[in-house]
């Protein structure tokens, strides 16, 4: 993580408000609910960590109790919507210069309300220096933790929980940052921590690691010698000098010694033969920039060679570099990378971390929270509140660096259940969910960033409309606009800020920003209306399908799935039609579809497969509410059930655009079951299971640690109906406390608390159906599975359609069978 110099001076006693460019309450957020603290104090930087509870709004849906009512004649909405408060857990990490220590401690003390903490875990050399000050200011006992243990714990944590945490740096490539996908098994690896000196640690498991070597030549050496050579006392200023220097003016190169004969030796003429070698014989003065560059190369090369030798000695091929010496500085990373590649002949990878500056603070926090077993949860980076990786390169967005000041932020939200890989992935270690890497594809990046900018007004309008009774909805929506617009501008200049930039990450960032300003479900009323209208058409659609011959019915079912997928409010081409023509419906959508042969057309192969034995179990990832889920997906599900195939229908846990959520799917299924005996029987016999994916994203990641898509809760449909009726009765008769107790008892005894991965194994899923542009094109288009898969979508973006070789409303119908 890059550090920035102070925007203006200031001693520890200065007012925090005057010393920084961001309001203090935007830095130290949720302090009033802080539960536990940890701090990592280095020679120049402090990293503070604390855990807090965050109250935010969530949209809840609840079915009306209308027994015996004819659904088609029911003019009321199918369910009611309420916005309720919910409490979730969040980790906050803040990094600032030690000069702000006293002012920051004063601010924290003045804003702590009801902390449960009596002790603050501390690590780093400054834990001793500032011990008395911390105890005096915060009235908390300082409990010092082992530096190396904290570093390892922190490194393991970020590698497991943050997507695209590790990256390779290649200066002359485009892009320079090559992010690594999260590997299911992160061990073993070598951690090279470059602080004042260098520590080298071999990490074999979560709790087993060994210090195997080090060096006294590290960041302190660069800082100290740099200060003597250039009279520059600030570390960041030294780095800036180095970035402008030419080391060849100071260093003796191979070509300086051998001339043109270096080629006969198989050596590059630009290799450094002797650091500072020219200074002994030259009569002229050398510039500060050239000396700083030469010094940085000398120390970085030395560290790289040392790390490479230890990696080879211990048979390791992954080396992670951390410590304040790195700071995301391009020259440092480039030199270390070159050194590792040169001495290992490409057999060892030099990897850097987006959040390397937080490792000690994260580890200290985890040490203090061991009684809460934080590893039982998964954690996800909150893009709305995190600074992201910032380059210190002077040519990259200098206004952004000045504006961001000296404070760097990382926030992570707790997910209530651990995440695992979907067991149907052919090779989890090579699975890449996203189809296009926008960090790599500059043309696509510019298009999609512009696309999201142009869509912002519509999202703001929809957010305000979703809360008509709120007095401050307009004000909050404007704050959302500013926040998300700022994120988009950051990504224009630094597309690597949050790891690999993709359409999925742009969508997820937008959802994070909406939630930040309490717009949990801007499309809730749209979905409510469309679900009600589609339910009234369900019986006529199924009657029409049942009247067809078998082969004709299969094509009609697929066309129904595709037509339903047209109704995507996230696609501008569709939202423009839906807003201008309220009568646009299922039949109109069918007429919009591309005629066969489709852009990608495996339908004939699919039809041939259907003439064989039925699948054992189909896992279907649904997309949109309304016509899509009710008139497209459920008739398709009904046909599979009729063939004897069990079905697991997976829907988002939380809202995103007009995607159907798990709670909405339960209500929709209840209403459909009242109309259709096939669905009703399958639900009652647990041959149709409704599950939540754990995701709140319009896209789909089937792997560990990304869109939170592989965790689910399963509640048998009959039990859910029983619970809703009991809950209605309880609410009429009992106090709120009694309701809470009743909820707890029923939940504990009736929920089948199984992860989606476990359910897929138990039911022997042999078919995966993924529908929608976000889930089947932006992500998973190239995903390889162990079983048959069906990926289908309508391309509702003209630019994307042209890129794929088609036109607007072209059809993707991709049926794949794994090789034996």
mmCIF file with all atom_site columns, N, CA, C and O in Angstrom, residues 10-29:
data_model
loop_
_atom_site.group_PDB
_atom_site.id
_atom_site.type_symbol
_atom_site.label_atom_id
_atom_site.label_alt_id
_atom_site.label_comp_id
_atom_site.label_asym_id
_atom_site.label_entity_id
_atom_site.label_seq_id
_atom_site.pdbx_PDB_ins_code
_atom_site.Cartn_x
_atom_site.Cartn_y
_atom_site.Cartn_z
_atom_site.occupancy
_atom_site.B_iso_or_equiv
_atom_site.pdbx_formal_charge
_atom_site.auth_seq_id
_atom_site.auth_comp_id
_atom_site.auth_asym_id
_atom_site.auth_atom_id
_atom_site.pdbx_PDB_model_num
ATOM 1  N N  . UNK A 1 10 ? 2.559   19.769 10.766 1.00 0.00 ? 10 UNK A N  1
ATOM 2  C CA . UNK A 1 10 ? 1.694   19.661 11.931 1.00 0.00 ? 10 UNK A CA 1
ATOM 3  C C  . UNK A 1 10 ? 2.325   18.777 12.949 1.00 0.00 ? 10 UNK A C  1
ATOM 4  O O  . UNK A 1 10 ? 2.773   17.692 12.648 1.00 0.00 ? 10 UNK A O  1
ATOM 5  N N  . UNK A 1 11 ? 2.338   19.236 14.167 1.00 0.00 ? 11 UNK A N  1
ATOM 6  C CA . UNK A 1 11 ? 2.875   18.434 15.250 1.00 0.00 ? 11 UNK A CA 1
ATOM 7  C C  . UNK A 1 11 ? 1.789   17.613 15.853 1.00 0.00 ? 11 UNK A C  1
ATOM 8  O O  . UNK A 1 11 ? 0.619   17.760 15.539 1.00 0.00 ? 11 UNK A O  1
ATOM 9  N N  . UNK A 1 12 ? 2.174   16.714 16.769 1.00 0.00 ? 12 UNK A N  1
ATOM 10 C CA . UNK A 1 12 ? 1.201   15.854 17.402 1.00 0.00 ? 12 UNK A CA 1
ATOM 11 C C  . UNK A 1 12 ? 0.138   16.617 18.132 1.00 0.00 ? 12 UNK A C  1
ATOM 12 O O  . UNK A 1 12 ? -0.974  16.149 18.309 1.00 0.00 ? 12 UNK A O  1
ATOM 13 N N  . UNK A 1 13 ? 0.401   17.844 18.565 1.00 0.00 ? 13 UNK A N  1
ATOM 14 C CA . UNK A 1 13 ? -0.589  18.590 19.319 1.00 0.00 ? 13 UNK A CA 1
ATOM 15 C C  . UNK A 1 13 ? -1.543  19.358 18.444 1.00 0.00 ? 13 UNK A C  1
ATOM 16 O O  . UNK A 1 13 ? -2.480  19.975 18.938 1.00 0.00 ? 13 UNK A O  1
ATOM 17 N N  . UNK A 1 14 ? -1.322  19.409 17.128 1.00 0.00 ? 14 UNK A N  1
ATOM 18 C CA . UNK A 1 14 ? -2.227  20.147 16.246 1.00 0.00 ? 14 UNK A CA 1
ATOM 19 C C  . UNK A 1 14 ? -3.607  19.528 16.257 1.00 0.00 ? 14 UNK A C  1
ATOM 20 O O  . UNK A 1 14 ? -3.787  18.336 16.455 1.00 0.00 ? 14 UNK A O  1
ATOM 21 N N  . UNK A 1 15 ? -4.600  20.359 15.980 1.00 0.00 ? 15 UNK A N  1
ATOM 22 C CA . UNK A 1 15 ? -5.960  19.846 15.828 1.00 0.00 ? 15 UNK A CA 1
ATOM 23 C C  . UNK A 1 15 ? -5.999  18.914 14.639 1.00 0.00 ? 15 UNK A C  1
ATOM 24 O O  . UNK A 1 15 ? -5.477  19.224 13.570 1.00 0.00 ? 15 UNK A O  1
ATOM 25 N N  . UNK A 1 16 ? -6.638  17.760 14.811 1.00 0.00 ? 16 UNK A N  1
ATOM 26 C CA . UNK A 1 16 ? -6.704  16.783 13.722 1.00 0.00 ? 16 UNK A CA 1
ATOM 27 C C  . UNK A 1 16 ? -7.446  17.355 12.534 1.00 0.00 ? 16 UNK A C  1
ATOM 28 O O  . UNK A 1 16 ? -7.093  17.126 11.379 1.00 0.00 ? 16 UNK A O  1
ATOM 29 N N  . UNK A 1 17 ? -8.496  18.142 12.808 1.00 0.00 ? 17 UNK A N  1
ATOM 30 C CA . UNK A 1 17 ? -9.297  18.716 11.730 1.00 0.00 ? 17 UNK A CA 1
ATOM 31 C C  . UNK A 1 17 ? -8.461  19.620 10.832 1.00 0.00 ? 17 UNK A C  1
ATOM 32 O O  . UNK A 1 17 ? -8.671  19.694 9.627  1.00 0.00 ? 17 UNK A O  1
ATOM 33 N N  . UNK A 1 18 ? -7.470  20.323 11.407 1.00 0.00 ? 18 UNK A N  1
ATOM 34 C CA . UNK A 1 18 ? -6.653  21.241 10.625 1.00 0.00 ? 18 UNK A CA 1
ATOM 35 C C  . UNK A 1 18 ? -5.499  20.536 9.935  1.00 0.00 ? 18 UNK A C  1
ATOM 36 O O  . UNK A 1 18 ? -4.884  21.073 9.034  1.00 0.00 ? 18 UNK A O  1
ATOM 37 N N  . UNK A 1 19 ? -5.179  19.336 10.403 1.00 0.00 ? 19 UNK A N  1
ATOM 38 C CA . UNK A 1 19 ? -3.959  18.668 9.933  1.00 0.00 ? 19 UNK A CA 1
ATOM 39 C C  . UNK A 1 19 ? -4.176  17.793 8.725  1.00 0.00 ? 19 UNK A C  1
ATOM 40 O O  . UNK A 1 19 ? -3.218  17.389 8.091  1.00 0.00 ? 19 UNK A O  1
ATOM 41 N N  . UNK A 1 20 ? -5.422  17.429 8.419  1.00 0.00 ? 20 UNK A N  1
ATOM 42 C CA . UNK A 1 20 ? -5.659  16.459 7.360  1.00 0.00 ? 20 UNK A CA 1
ATOM 43 C C  . UNK A 1 20 ? -6.682  16.978 6.369  1.00 0.00 ? 20 UNK A C  1
ATOM 44 O O  . UNK A 1 20 ? -7.402  17.933 6.637  1.00 0.00 ? 20 UNK A O  1
ATOM 45 N N  . UNK A 1 21 ? -6.736  16.348 5.214  1.00 0.00 ? 21 UNK A N  1
ATOM 46 C CA . UNK A 1 21 ? -7.625  16.793 4.151  1.00 0.00 ? 21 UNK A CA 1
ATOM 47 C C  . UNK A 1 21 ? -8.994  16.143 4.221  1.00 0.00 ? 21 UNK A C  1
ATOM 48 O O  . UNK A 1 21 ? -9.918  16.597 3.577  1.00 0.00 ? 21 UNK A O  1
ATOM 49 N N  . UNK A 1 22 ? -9.154  15.068 4.946  1.00 0.00 ? 22 UNK A N  1
ATOM 50 C CA . UNK A 1 22 ? -10.444 14.407 5.099  1.00 0.00 ? 22 UNK A CA 1
ATOM 51 C C  . UNK A 1 22 ? -11.018 14.709 6.473  1.00 0.00 ? 22 UNK A C  1
ATOM 52 O O  . UNK A 1 22 ? -10.277 14.803 7.445  1.00 0.00 ? 22 UNK A O  1
ATOM 53 N N  . UNK A 1 23 ? -12.367 14.864 6.609  1.00 0.00 ? 23 UNK A N  1
ATOM 54 C CA . UNK A 1 23 ? -12.960 15.050 7.930  1.00 0.00 ? 23 UNK A CA 1
ATOM 55 C C  . UNK A 1 23 ? -12.640 13.852 8.820  1.00 0.00 ? 23 UNK A C  1
ATOM 56 O O  . UNK A 1 23 ? -12.705 12.703 8.360  1.00 0.00 ? 23 UNK A O  1
ATOM 57 N N  . UNK A 1 24 ? -12.295 14.076 10.095 1.00 0.00 ? 24 UNK A N  1
ATOM 58 C CA . UNK A 1 24 ? -11.919 12.962 10.977 1.00 0.00 ? 24 UNK A CA 1
ATOM 59 C C  . UNK A 1 24 ? -12.983 11.874 11.080 1.00 0.00 ? 24 UNK A C  1
ATOM 60 O O  . UNK A 1 24 ? -12.657 10.701 11.166 1.00 0.00 ? 24 UNK A O  1
ATOM 61 N N  . UNK A 1 25 ? -14.275 12.278 11.049 1.00 0.00 ? 25 UNK A N  1
ATOM 62 C CA . UNK A 1 25 ? -15.316 11.254 11.187 1.00 0.00 ? 25 UNK A CA 1
ATOM 63 C C  . UNK A 1 25 ? -15.443 10.402 9.931  1.00 0.00 ? 25 UNK A C  1
ATOM 64 O O  . UNK A 1 25 ? -16.116 9.370  9.938  1.00 0.00 ? 25 UNK A O  1
ATOM 65 N N  . UNK A 1 26 ? -14.805 10.801 8.826  1.00 0.00 ? 26 UNK A N  1
ATOM 66 C CA . UNK A 1 26 ? -14.767 9.948  7.634  1.00 0.00 ? 26 UNK A CA 1
ATOM 67 C C  . UNK A 1 26 ? -13.566 9.011  7.675  1.00 0.00 ? 26 UNK A C  1
ATOM 68 O O  . UNK A 1 26 ? -13.457 8.095  6.858  1.00 0.00 ? 26 UNK A O  1
ATOM 69 N N  . UNK A 1 27 ? -12.652 9.260  8.600  1.00 0.00 ? 27 UNK A N  1
ATOM 70 C CA . UNK A 1 27 ? -11.487 8.398  8.765  1.00 0.00 ? 27 UNK A CA 1
ATOM 71 C C  . UNK A 1 27 ? -11.743 7.381  9.867  1.00 0.00 ? 27 UNK A C  1
ATOM 72 O O  . UNK A 1 27 ? -11.676 6.178  9.644  1.00 0.00 ? 27 UNK A O  1
ATOM 73 N N  . UNK A 1 28 ? -12.046 7.882  11.057 1.00 0.00 ? 28 UNK A N  1
ATOM 74 C CA . UNK A 1 28 ? -12.299 6.998  12.205 1.00 0.00 ? 28 UNK A CA 1
ATOM 75 C C  . UNK A 1 28 ? -13.799 6.748  12.304 1.00 0.00 ? 28 UNK A C  1
ATOM 76 O O  . UNK A 1 28 ? -14.493 7.294  13.158 1.00 0.00 ? 28 UNK A O  1
ATOM 77 N N  . UNK A 1 29 ? -14.312 5.913  11.409 1.00 0.00 ? 29 UNK A N  1
ATOM 78 C CA . UNK A 1 29 ? -15.752 5.702  11.299 1.00 0.00 ? 29 UNK A CA 1
ATOM 79 C C  . UNK A 1 29 ? -16.236 4.679  12.320 1.00 0.00 ? 29 UNK A C  1
ATOM 80 O O  . UNK A 1 29 ? -15.522 3.768  12.707 1.00 0.00 ? 29 UNK A O  1
#
